[in-house]
CSV table of C-alpha atoms in Angstrom, one decimal:
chain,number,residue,atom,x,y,z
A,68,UNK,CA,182.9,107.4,112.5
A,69,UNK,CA,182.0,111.0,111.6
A,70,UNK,CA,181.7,113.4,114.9
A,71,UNK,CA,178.8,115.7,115.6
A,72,UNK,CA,178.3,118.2,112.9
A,73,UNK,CA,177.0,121.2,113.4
A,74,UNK,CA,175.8,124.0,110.7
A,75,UNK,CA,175.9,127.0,109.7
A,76,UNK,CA,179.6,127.4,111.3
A,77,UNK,CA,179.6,130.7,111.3
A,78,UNK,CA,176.5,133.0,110.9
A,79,UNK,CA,175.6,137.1,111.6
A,80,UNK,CA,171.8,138.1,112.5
A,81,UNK,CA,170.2,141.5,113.4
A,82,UNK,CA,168.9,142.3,116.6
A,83,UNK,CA,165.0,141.3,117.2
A,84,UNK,CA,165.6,138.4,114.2
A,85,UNK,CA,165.6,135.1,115.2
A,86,UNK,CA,168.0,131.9,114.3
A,87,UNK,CA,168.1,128.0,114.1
A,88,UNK,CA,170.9,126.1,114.1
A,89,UNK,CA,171.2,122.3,113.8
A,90,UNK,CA,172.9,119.5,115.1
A,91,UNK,CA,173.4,116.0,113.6
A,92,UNK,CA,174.7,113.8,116.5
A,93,UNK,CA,177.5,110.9,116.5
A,94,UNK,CA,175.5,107.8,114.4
A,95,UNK,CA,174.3,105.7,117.0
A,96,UNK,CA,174.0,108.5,119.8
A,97,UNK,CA,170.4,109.2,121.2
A,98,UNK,CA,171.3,112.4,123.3
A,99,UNK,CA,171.8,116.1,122.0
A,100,UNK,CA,172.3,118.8,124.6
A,101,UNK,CA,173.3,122.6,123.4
A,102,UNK,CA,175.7,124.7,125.2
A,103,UNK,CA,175.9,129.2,125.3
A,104,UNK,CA,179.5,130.0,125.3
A,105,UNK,CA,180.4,133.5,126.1
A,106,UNK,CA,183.6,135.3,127.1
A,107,UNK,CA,181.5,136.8,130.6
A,108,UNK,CA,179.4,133.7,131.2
A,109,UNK,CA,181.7,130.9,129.8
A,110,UNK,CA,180.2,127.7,128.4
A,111,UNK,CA,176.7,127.6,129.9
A,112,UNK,CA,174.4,124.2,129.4
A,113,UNK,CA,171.0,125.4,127.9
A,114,UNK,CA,168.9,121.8,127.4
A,115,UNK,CA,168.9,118.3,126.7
A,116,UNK,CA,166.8,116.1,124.2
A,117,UNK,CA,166.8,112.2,124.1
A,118,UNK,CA,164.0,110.4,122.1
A,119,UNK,CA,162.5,113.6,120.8
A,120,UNK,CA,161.8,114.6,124.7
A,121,UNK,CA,163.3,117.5,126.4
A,122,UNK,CA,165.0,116.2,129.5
A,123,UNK,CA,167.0,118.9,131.5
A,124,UNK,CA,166.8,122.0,131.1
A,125,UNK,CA,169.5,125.0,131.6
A,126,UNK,CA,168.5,128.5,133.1
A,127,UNK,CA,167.5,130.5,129.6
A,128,UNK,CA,165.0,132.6,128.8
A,129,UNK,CA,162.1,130.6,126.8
A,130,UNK,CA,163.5,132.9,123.7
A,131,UNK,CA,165.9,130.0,123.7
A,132,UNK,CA,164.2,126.8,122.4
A,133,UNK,CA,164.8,123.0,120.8
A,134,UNK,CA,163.6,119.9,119.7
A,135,UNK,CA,164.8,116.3,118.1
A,136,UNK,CA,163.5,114.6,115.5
A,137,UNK,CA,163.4,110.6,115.0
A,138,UNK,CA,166.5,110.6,113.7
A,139,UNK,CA,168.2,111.9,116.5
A,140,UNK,CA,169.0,115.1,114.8
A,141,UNK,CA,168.3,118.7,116.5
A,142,UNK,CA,167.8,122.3,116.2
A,143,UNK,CA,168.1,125.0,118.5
A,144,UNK,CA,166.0,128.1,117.9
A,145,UNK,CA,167.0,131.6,119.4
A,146,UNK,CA,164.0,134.3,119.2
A,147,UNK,CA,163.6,138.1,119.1
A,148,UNK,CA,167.4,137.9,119.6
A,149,UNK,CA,169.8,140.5,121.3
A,150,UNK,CA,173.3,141.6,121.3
A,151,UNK,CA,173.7,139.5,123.8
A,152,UNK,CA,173.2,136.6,122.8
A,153,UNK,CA,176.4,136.6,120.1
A,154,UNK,CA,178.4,133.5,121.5
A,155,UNK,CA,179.3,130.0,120.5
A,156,UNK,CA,176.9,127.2,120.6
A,157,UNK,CA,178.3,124.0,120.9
A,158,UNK,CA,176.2,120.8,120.3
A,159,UNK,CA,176.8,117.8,122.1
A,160,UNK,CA,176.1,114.1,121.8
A,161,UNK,CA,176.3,111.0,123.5
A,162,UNK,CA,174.4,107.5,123.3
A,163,UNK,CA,172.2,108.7,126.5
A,164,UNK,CA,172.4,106.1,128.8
A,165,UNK,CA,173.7,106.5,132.4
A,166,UNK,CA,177.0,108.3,133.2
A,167,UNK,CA,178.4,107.9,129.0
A,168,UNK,CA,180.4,110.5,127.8
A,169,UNK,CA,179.7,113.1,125.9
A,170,UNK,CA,181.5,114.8,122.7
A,171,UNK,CA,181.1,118.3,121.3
A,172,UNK,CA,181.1,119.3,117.9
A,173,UNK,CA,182.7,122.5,117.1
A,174,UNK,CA,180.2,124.8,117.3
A,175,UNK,CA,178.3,127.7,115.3
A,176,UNK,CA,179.4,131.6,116.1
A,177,UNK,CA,176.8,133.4,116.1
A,178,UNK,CA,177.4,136.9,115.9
A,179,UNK,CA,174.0,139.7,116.9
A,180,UNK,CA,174.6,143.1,115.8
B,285,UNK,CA,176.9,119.0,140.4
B,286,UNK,CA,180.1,119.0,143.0
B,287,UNK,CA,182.1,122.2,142.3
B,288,UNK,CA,185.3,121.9,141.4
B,289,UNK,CA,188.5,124.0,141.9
B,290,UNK,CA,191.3,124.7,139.2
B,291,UNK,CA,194.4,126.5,138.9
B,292,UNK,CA,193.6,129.7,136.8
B,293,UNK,CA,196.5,129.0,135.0
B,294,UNK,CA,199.9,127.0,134.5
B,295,UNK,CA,202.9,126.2,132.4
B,296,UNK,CA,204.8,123.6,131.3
B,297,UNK,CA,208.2,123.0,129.1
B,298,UNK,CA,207.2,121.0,125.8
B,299,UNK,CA,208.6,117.3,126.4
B,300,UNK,CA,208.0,117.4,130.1
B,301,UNK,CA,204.9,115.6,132.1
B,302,UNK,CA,202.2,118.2,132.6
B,303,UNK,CA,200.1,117.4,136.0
B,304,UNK,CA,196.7,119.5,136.4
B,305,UNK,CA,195.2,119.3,139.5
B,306,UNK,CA,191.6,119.6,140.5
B,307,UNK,CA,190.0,119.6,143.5
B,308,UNK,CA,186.1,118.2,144.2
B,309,UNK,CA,185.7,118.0,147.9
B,310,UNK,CA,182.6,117.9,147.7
B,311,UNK,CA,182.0,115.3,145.2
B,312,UNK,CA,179.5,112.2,146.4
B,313,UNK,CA,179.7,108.3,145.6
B,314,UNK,CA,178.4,107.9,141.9
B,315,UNK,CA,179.7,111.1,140.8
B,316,UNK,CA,182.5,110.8,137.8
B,317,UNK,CA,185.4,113.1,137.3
B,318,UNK,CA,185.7,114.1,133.7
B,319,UNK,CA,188.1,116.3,131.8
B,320,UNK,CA,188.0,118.2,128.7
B,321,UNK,CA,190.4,120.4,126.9
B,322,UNK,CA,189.2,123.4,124.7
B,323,UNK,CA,191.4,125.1,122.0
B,324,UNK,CA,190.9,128.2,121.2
B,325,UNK,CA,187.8,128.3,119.0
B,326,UNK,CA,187.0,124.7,119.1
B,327,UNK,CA,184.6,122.7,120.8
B,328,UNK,CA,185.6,121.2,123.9
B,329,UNK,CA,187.3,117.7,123.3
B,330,UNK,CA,186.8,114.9,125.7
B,331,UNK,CA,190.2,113.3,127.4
B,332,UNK,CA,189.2,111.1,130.1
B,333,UNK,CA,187.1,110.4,132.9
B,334,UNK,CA,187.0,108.0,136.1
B,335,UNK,CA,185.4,107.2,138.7
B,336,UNK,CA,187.4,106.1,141.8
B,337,UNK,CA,190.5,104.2,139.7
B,338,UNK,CA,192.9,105.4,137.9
B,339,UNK,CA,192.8,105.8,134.4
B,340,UNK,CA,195.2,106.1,131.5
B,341,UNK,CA,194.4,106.4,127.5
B,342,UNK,CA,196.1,107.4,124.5
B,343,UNK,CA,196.2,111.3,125.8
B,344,UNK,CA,196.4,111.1,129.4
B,345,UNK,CA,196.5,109.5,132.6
B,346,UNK,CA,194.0,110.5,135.6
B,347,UNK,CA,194.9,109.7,139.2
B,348,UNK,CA,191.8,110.2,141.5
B,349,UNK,CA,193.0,110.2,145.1
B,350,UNK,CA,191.8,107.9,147.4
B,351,UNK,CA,188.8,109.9,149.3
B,352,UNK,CA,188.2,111.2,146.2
B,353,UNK,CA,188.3,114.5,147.1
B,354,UNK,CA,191.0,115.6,144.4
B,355,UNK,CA,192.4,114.2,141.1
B,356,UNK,CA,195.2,114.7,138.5
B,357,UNK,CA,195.6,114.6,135.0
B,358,UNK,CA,198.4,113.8,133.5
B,359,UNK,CA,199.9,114.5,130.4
B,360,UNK,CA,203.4,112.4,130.0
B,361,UNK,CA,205.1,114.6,127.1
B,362,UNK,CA,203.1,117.6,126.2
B,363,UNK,CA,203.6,119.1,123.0
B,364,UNK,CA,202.5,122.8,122.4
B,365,UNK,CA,199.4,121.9,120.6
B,366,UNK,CA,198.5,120.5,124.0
B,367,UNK,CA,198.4,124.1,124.8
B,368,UNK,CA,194.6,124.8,125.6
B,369,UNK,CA,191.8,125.5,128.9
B,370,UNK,CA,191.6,122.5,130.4
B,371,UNK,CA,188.4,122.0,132.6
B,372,UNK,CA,187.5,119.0,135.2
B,373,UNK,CA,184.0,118.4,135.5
B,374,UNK,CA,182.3,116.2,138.3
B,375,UNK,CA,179.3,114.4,137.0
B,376,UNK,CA,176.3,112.5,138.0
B,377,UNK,CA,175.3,109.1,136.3
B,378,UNK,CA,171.8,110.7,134.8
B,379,UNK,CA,172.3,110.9,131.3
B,380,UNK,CA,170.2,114.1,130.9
B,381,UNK,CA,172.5,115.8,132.9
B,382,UNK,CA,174.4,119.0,131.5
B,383,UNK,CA,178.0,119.3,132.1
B,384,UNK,CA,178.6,122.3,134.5
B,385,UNK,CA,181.9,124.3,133.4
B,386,UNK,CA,184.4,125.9,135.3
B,387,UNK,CA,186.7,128.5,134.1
B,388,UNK,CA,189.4,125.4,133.9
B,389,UNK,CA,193.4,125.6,133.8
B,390,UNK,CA,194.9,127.7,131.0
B,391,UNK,CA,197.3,125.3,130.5
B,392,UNK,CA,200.9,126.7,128.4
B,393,UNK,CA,203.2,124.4,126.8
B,394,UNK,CA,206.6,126.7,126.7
B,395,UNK,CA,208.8,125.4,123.5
């Protein structure tokens, strides 16, 4: 069973662009929640989707945004972004029901200069 | 989410039992204990998680003390590509909830 698969791997954007990256979750699994990992701030949960719906919700800016489609699959969209914001975002999955465990892909380094 | 409390670091000689501990003392009834390992530049990889029993699969063993206020993991022969940041994670049964990371164990395997 392939894992959660994440692309582009690795990317480089200009301060004040924005970026999407996308998630294809675990066959089967209903969840995808998106995680900000930074040396400073470590790995940081930023929001959850199930169904198409945003569940939970991490403490982001709103320049930091998502969605699901049908199929399970998701993107994350960073706007007007800043230096800051270079870091590893790691996709998650997991079939979304009470207490199941959840599996990371390896992530997409995004580097802001 | 219960906080939890890890050893910044530790080491271990390769072919020896590696025991992390991890301390949740605040943890209520329906709350899991989950662990995760991360190597350097991949995604975090899931181990094992319990609830109040102890647990053993094909990577590790977990023994979650009896008030539940601390656990173990267990690693019976760790090799040095077991080196990694480990990090133990208490967890509520919502399924939308985010996993909250500590700064976990830098655990190193010593050849």
């Amino acid at each position: 069973k392939a894992g959660v698969t994440q692309t582009p791997r690795y990317l480089i954007k200009t301060r004040g662009q924005q970026v999407t990256l996308s998630c294809s979750p675990i066959s089967g699994h209903r969840s995808v929640s998106w995680y900000q990992q930074t040396p400073g701030q470590g790995l940081q949960f930023l929001f959850e989707y199930f169904s198409e719906t945003q569940r939970n919700k991490g403490n982001f800016p709103g320049r930091f945004s998502g969605r699901q489609f049908s199929n399970s699959r998701s993107e994350m969209n960073v706007s007007t972004l800043e230096l800051g914001d270079s870091a590893l975002y790691l996709c998650a999955s997991s079939p979304g029901r009470t207490g199941n465990t959840i599996y990371f892909g390896e992530g997409s380094w995004l580097t802001v200069v | 989410d219960a906080k939890t409390t890890q050893p910044t670091s530790m080491d271990c000689a390769e072919g020896r039992a590696a025991n992390l501990p991890c301390n949740h003392s605040t943890i209520s009834g329906n709350e899991y204990v989950y662990w995760y390992r991360q190597i350097h530049s991949q995604g975090p990889q899931y181990i094992i998680h319990g609830l109040k029993n102890n647990e053993t699969n094909e990577m590790a063993s977990l023994i979650i003390t009896e008030d539940r206020k601390s656990s173990t993991l267990i690693l019976p022969h760790a090799t040095l590509r077991d080196t990694a940041v480990y990090y133990c994670i208490v967890r509520g049964r919502g399924g939308a909830d985010g996993l909250t990371f500590g700064k976990g164990t830098h655990l190193i395997i010593q050849p």
